[in-house]
Amino acid sequence: MGIIGSGILTGLGVTLRHFVETYIEDFKYMGKKAGVQPRMLRRQSPKAHGIVTVEYPMEKLPVPENFRYIPFLVKDDKTNEDRCTSCGICAKVCPPQCIWIARTEDPVTKRPVPAPKDFFIDSTICMNCGYCAEFCPFDAIKMNTDYEIAYYPETENDMRLVYDKNRLTMNESFHWNIHPSVKAAELEAKAADEAKAKAAAEAAAKKAAADAAKKVALAAAPVVPDAPVASVAPTPAAGGAAMAARAAAAARAAAAAKK
Amino acid sequence: MSEVTATPAKPAAKPAAPAAHGAAKPVAAAKMTPEMSAIAAKFGGAVEAAQYEGLLVTDHSKFIEIATYVRDVLKYNQLTNNTATDYIKDGVIEVVNQFTRVPQGGAPLTLKLRVPRPSGNDKTQPVPSLCPLYPGAEFQERETYDMYGVVFEGHPDLRRILMWEGFNGWPLRKDWKEAYYEGDTKPFESRWPGGDHKLAEERVPWEDNVNYPPGFDPFAFKPHPDGDIYDSMLAPSDGTVSIDNGHGVAPTLIEGLNASEMAELKTDEIIVNMGPQHPSTHGVLRMVVKLDGEKVTDLKLALGYLHRNHEKIGERNTWLHNIPYTDRLDYITGIYNEWGYVLGVERMMGLKTTDRVEYLRVITGELTRLASHFWAIGFLLNDLGAFFTPALYFITERDLIIDLLEAVTGSRMMCNYMRFGGVSRDFTSAQWAMARELAFERLPRTIDELDHFLTENEILKARSIGTGYMSADRCIAHSLTGPCLRAAGIGYDVRRADPYGYYDRFDFNIPVLYNGDVYDRYLVRVQEMRESLKIIQQALNQAETQSKVGDIQGGKKAYNHRVPAGQCYARVETPKGELGYYLVSDGNQNPYKYHIRSCSYINLNSMKEMAVGQKVADSVVILGSLDIVLGEVDR
């Protein structure tokens, strides 16, 4: 216990120090443009002194790579195909159930095709939890870091906050741009997958060729000599093999979902 | 602690439950603890082992006697949790009471009561209220009444608390459907594979889901302008206060007048409404105070402005879906809320975690404790009139903490970090370095500065010393937990009383102070921040040597968990107090019952007793010292 008022004076000393420190920092960076990264980063870090205000619409803080907002769908740059196979896991793990997926059906056989016909995310419901990206077995859905999606409605039924497949789909390069640290891992996984698919395709081709040869041998045994031409087995093309691998993976995922 | 008794589900619980070896047993007997055996020995015919856990009191007339025995002889002096479960297939509503020993801790004792499930929207038969024995039951029983229509006989003020007066129906009963109801459980069928987006608002709510009392016309309805809350306070009073809370309240005297002259003066008490929109109510809380001059003679709280039926949503969700929802309870300490929930589910499922997971949980959890205490102290100072200078200094520090959490988890406050048996991400080396810098350099310095800045401040001391006093016994009786209880001289902290996680590996103290006033609550928080820092520093050091980077998932990561039938009460020590999750599983993908023992809500129970007899301006400070978050109060 000291003199009455000494507690208040020490407290005022603290506010004075904060005040002075703020100006010292301001003078250090005087004349430099707002939004200059090193200044922003330092003044937001544990090393900062004084108080700093980020003048938001003019200056923006960078968001961390893990930051998540509304999900988007990733499209393969080379093949221009969606990575999504419409397996429905994201729709199942979504806590507020903001994902609607329409599965594509083969027009002839009526069997599901591993690609979404339509895909809706209602961002008015989305709680930005990131489960869809976390549990997607194909790395097909990722969380966007763009947090400025507000808008003035132009008509009464302006539904821009409900994203359809067109507006959700982004290029792979966009995804790698905002998530640089996942690029290497994804490329590696993709290369491994492709090698696997290629090996599988080659094995299938070999088997088919062997079968064909067998058939040829069998067919050659009878009297008709020009039968082999018709019995050449079609070898799956490279793209077809990738498609087959995706379908197999989708089947696996569907089996997992059923469990 | 929750001992998990995963007994086979009763055959009637739900058909999907594994009925292979439980079909013959009418009552799956709970494991008997010595205390339960003592009760069973004394009150033989009145109790039996309940389903899953605890004792079922079959003779309701003996309930108060049993509860008195539990309180006075077995020394379970705090009612931790009161709720109910609607077993619709069995046709019963089960009232659950859980008692704990303070400050010794240990596993809670569960007493259950069963009442037949009434038809339609009727209330149940009355069950005895615990309010005379445990004043802390007041708000909890009101909530159980509000949500299930269970009538508690002997309750002093049995009104709706979260729903509005005049609401028709009991929202947590299994047959009650909310507006925009789509299905009993998620995931909903309409999402996949034929997903065609439809706005929730298009599923016309007014025809399908909302039912009014017979003869009620919503368009002709004119609400009573004041409502029951004013009527109940308008009863004449002589200015004395009936509650003995140690303030020694007497009628206000005007200087120069004695008591008899004072009595001749025609003075009026006035009722003042504060909130729900008021800067000092920390959200949408409404306080109605009855004033004699400046002195508070009565106080009532109106809650529920942020009520969203979190528990009903929780029962619709799958087990995994609930994790991000818990972030929205006490949104200042999201990580800690998740921890309590995953702890309960992990215990029910018997999941193992890894060392890395436990260290990361401690580090992030204690960081949120620091953030929460910074916030609490900053806003307490706001309530005291130091308008935003201290608050902003501390918000700066809190911002650094949530910057780190954002970088690690992906979101500043709604972290969604915990998983069953794991966490979602590990720290990168840069994030680890930032955590070290915060824990070893920045935050110790700021906490010292905070102490230097405020603790000896004469205005703070003049306003807070002696304000909002509550004795230790009353605190326990009122089910108060957290820093407010520890400021009254009770060293009760769930981290010690009912350990979870790796807290047994760290050297830290539970700060206890003895005056039970606002100033001590402030001091306890400052000291707790220092202890939290000690824990974080040790955890960072230990994690570097004793855990493997990236080893963040114990067991297999899954999204479609099935939790074995059983029940669990898991609790953790959040910065506000004891946060408990009462979970019941019937073996399905969704919780059958999901109840939150919300510390902010239950701490508010003692608000009236602390504030009566104090100045009206102090009631704001008392509320600030309780440190509530309305997201958790109203759920």
Short mmCIF file of C-alpha atoms in Angstrom, two decimals, chain A residues 1-12 14-19 21 44-51 61-69 86-89 91-103 118 120-122 124-131 134-135 159 162 253-254 256-259, chain B residues 182 186-200 202-203 317-318 320-325 327-328 389 392-393 396-397 399-400 403 406-412 414-416 418-419 423-426 428 431 434 437-438 442 445 449 452-454 456-459 461 556-560 562 589:
data_model
loop_
_atom_site.label_atom_id
_atom_site.label_comp_id
_atom_site.label_asym_id
_atom_site.label_seq_id
_atom_site.Cartn_x
_atom_site.Cartn_y
_atom_site.Cartn_z
CA MET A 1 0.00 0.00 0.00
CA GLY A 2 1.36 3.31 -1.01
CA ILE A 3 -0.02 6.78 -1.13
CA ILE A 4 -3.63 7.03 -2.21
CA GLY A 5 -3.64 7.52 -5.95
CA SER A 6 -0.33 5.82 -6.62
CA GLY A 7 -2.15 2.82 -8.12
CA ILE A 8 -3.95 5.07 -10.56
CA LEU A 9 -0.70 6.85 -11.43
CA THR A 10 1.13 3.61 -12.19
CA GLY A 11 -1.82 2.61 -14.34
CA LEU A 12 -1.66 5.90 -16.17
CA VAL A 14 1.12 2.09 -18.56
CA THR A 15 -1.30 3.92 -20.82
CA LEU A 16 1.33 6.60 -21.44
CA ARG A 17 3.86 3.98 -22.42
CA HIS A 18 1.41 2.38 -24.85
CA PHE A 19 0.72 5.82 -26.29
CA GLU A 21 5.22 3.21 -28.19
CA GLN A 44 0.57 -7.96 -36.03
CA SER A 45 3.17 -10.29 -34.58
CA PRO A 46 4.05 -11.06 -30.97
CA LYS A 47 6.98 -8.68 -31.39
CA ALA A 48 4.72 -5.69 -31.93
CA HIS A 49 4.66 -2.71 -29.62
CA GLY A 50 2.00 -0.11 -29.26
CA ILE A 51 -1.37 -0.24 -30.83
CA LEU A 61 -4.28 -8.60 -43.49
CA PRO A 62 -3.13 -11.71 -45.26
CA VAL A 63 -5.06 -14.77 -44.15
CA PRO A 64 -3.20 -17.93 -43.17
CA GLU A 65 -3.15 -20.80 -45.60
CA ASN A 66 -5.38 -22.95 -43.43
CA PHE A 67 -8.03 -20.27 -43.23
CA ARG A 68 -11.36 -21.58 -44.42
CA TYR A 69 -14.47 -19.94 -45.66
CA SER A 86 -20.41 -37.18 -56.50
CA CYS A 87 -19.86 -39.88 -53.90
CA GLY A 88 -21.84 -37.81 -51.42
CA ILE A 89 -19.49 -37.98 -48.45
CA ALA A 91 -23.07 -33.99 -48.12
CA LYS A 92 -23.18 -36.56 -45.34
CA VAL A 93 -20.53 -35.02 -43.11
CA CYS A 94 -21.87 -31.49 -43.54
CA PRO A 95 -23.19 -30.51 -40.09
CA PRO A 96 -25.77 -27.94 -41.24
CA GLN A 97 -26.54 -29.97 -44.38
CA CYS A 98 -25.82 -27.14 -46.80
CA ILE A 99 -24.58 -29.33 -49.67
CA TRP A 100 -26.91 -30.70 -52.33
CA ILE A 101 -25.44 -33.04 -54.93
CA ALA A 102 -27.24 -34.38 -57.96
CA ARG A 103 -25.51 -37.47 -59.29
CA ASP A 118 -25.20 -30.42 -60.21
CA PHE A 120 -25.20 -26.62 -54.65
CA ILE A 121 -23.71 -25.05 -51.59
CA ASP A 122 -26.01 -22.75 -49.71
CA THR A 124 -26.33 -18.85 -46.02
CA ILE A 125 -26.34 -22.14 -44.11
CA CYS A 126 -22.68 -23.12 -44.37
CA MET A 127 -20.90 -22.92 -41.00
CA ASN A 128 -17.38 -22.95 -42.47
CA CYS A 129 -16.36 -26.01 -40.50
CA GLY A 130 -14.25 -27.55 -43.25
CA TYR A 131 -15.46 -31.12 -42.83
CA GLU A 134 -11.29 -32.79 -44.72
CA PHE A 135 -13.25 -35.95 -45.47
CA MET A 159 -29.82 -15.93 -54.85
CA VAL A 162 -26.51 -20.19 -53.15
CA ALA A 253 -15.95 -44.58 -51.05
CA ALA A 254 -19.57 -45.55 -51.53
CA ALA A 256 -17.24 -46.91 -46.91
CA ALA A 257 -20.22 -44.56 -46.73
CA LYS A 258 -22.62 -47.45 -46.48
CA LYS A 259 -20.78 -48.92 -43.51
CA GLU B 182 -36.88 -31.91 -42.39
CA LYS B 186 -29.06 -36.15 -40.36
CA PRO B 187 -27.87 -36.73 -43.03
CA PHE B 188 -31.10 -35.81 -44.77
CA GLU B 189 -32.24 -37.87 -47.72
CA SER B 190 -32.81 -34.88 -49.95
CA ARG B 191 -29.12 -33.96 -50.13
CA TRP B 192 -27.71 -36.83 -52.12
CA PRO B 193 -27.88 -38.39 -54.72
CA GLY B 194 -30.87 -36.44 -56.03
CA GLY B 195 -29.88 -33.13 -54.50
CA ASP B 196 -31.88 -30.20 -55.72
CA HIS B 197 -31.40 -27.10 -53.64
CA LYS B 198 -34.37 -25.74 -51.81
CA LEU B 199 -34.41 -22.89 -49.35
CA ALA B 200 -35.43 -23.91 -45.87
CA GLU B 202 -39.75 -22.77 -48.86
CA ARG B 203 -40.77 -25.69 -46.70
CA ASN B 317 -26.94 -34.32 -35.81
CA THR B 318 -24.61 -37.24 -36.09
CA LEU B 320 -19.37 -35.89 -35.65
CA HIS B 321 -21.66 -33.04 -36.70
CA ASN B 322 -21.86 -31.80 -33.14
CA ILE B 323 -18.21 -30.82 -32.80
CA PRO B 324 -18.42 -27.54 -34.74
CA TYR B 325 -21.74 -26.76 -33.08
CA ASP B 327 -17.88 -23.95 -30.78
CA ARG B 328 -20.97 -21.80 -30.85
CA THR B 389 -8.74 1.28 -22.59
CA LEU B 392 -8.49 -3.00 -25.92
CA TYR B 393 -5.04 -3.67 -24.49
CA THR B 396 -4.67 -7.04 -28.55
CA GLU B 397 -3.18 -9.96 -26.66
CA ASP B 399 -5.91 -11.33 -30.94
CA LEU B 400 -2.40 -12.75 -31.02
CA ASP B 403 -4.23 -15.39 -34.80
CA GLU B 406 -6.55 -19.31 -36.90
CA ALA B 407 -3.28 -20.32 -38.49
CA VAL B 408 -3.45 -23.77 -36.89
CA THR B 409 -7.13 -24.62 -37.05
CA GLY B 410 -8.38 -22.44 -39.89
CA SER B 411 -10.77 -20.26 -37.96
CA ARG B 412 -10.35 -17.66 -35.29
CA MET B 414 -15.09 -21.44 -34.50
CA CYS B 415 -12.00 -23.61 -34.52
CA ASN B 416 -13.52 -27.07 -35.07
CA MET B 418 -10.97 -31.64 -32.00
CA ARG B 419 -11.82 -34.98 -33.56
CA VAL B 423 -7.22 -33.20 -33.56
CA SER B 424 -7.60 -31.86 -37.07
CA ARG B 425 -4.12 -30.45 -37.66
CA ASP B 426 -0.70 -30.27 -36.17
CA THR B 428 3.76 -26.24 -38.43
CA GLN B 431 3.28 -21.88 -35.73
CA MET B 434 4.93 -18.44 -32.54
CA GLU B 437 7.22 -16.85 -28.42
CA LEU B 438 3.77 -16.16 -26.99
CA ARG B 442 5.00 -12.05 -24.94
CA ARG B 445 5.19 -9.80 -20.05
CA GLU B 449 1.78 -5.47 -17.22
CA HIS B 452 0.87 -3.61 -12.71
CA PHE B 453 -1.75 -1.68 -14.63
CA LEU B 454 -4.84 -2.65 -12.67
CA GLU B 456 -3.49 -1.68 -7.22
CA ASN B 457 -5.79 0.76 -8.94
CA GLU B 458 -7.75 2.53 -6.21
CA ILE B 459 -10.92 2.93 -8.25
CA LYS B 461 -10.47 -1.64 -5.51
CA LYS B 556 -8.76 -44.70 -37.56
CA LYS B 557 -10.21 -41.45 -38.69
CA ALA B 558 -13.86 -41.84 -39.53
CA TYR B 559 -16.96 -39.78 -40.05
CA ASN B 560 -19.71 -42.31 -39.47
CA ARG B 562 -21.60 -45.52 -34.04
CA GLN B 589 -25.21 -42.62 -35.57
#
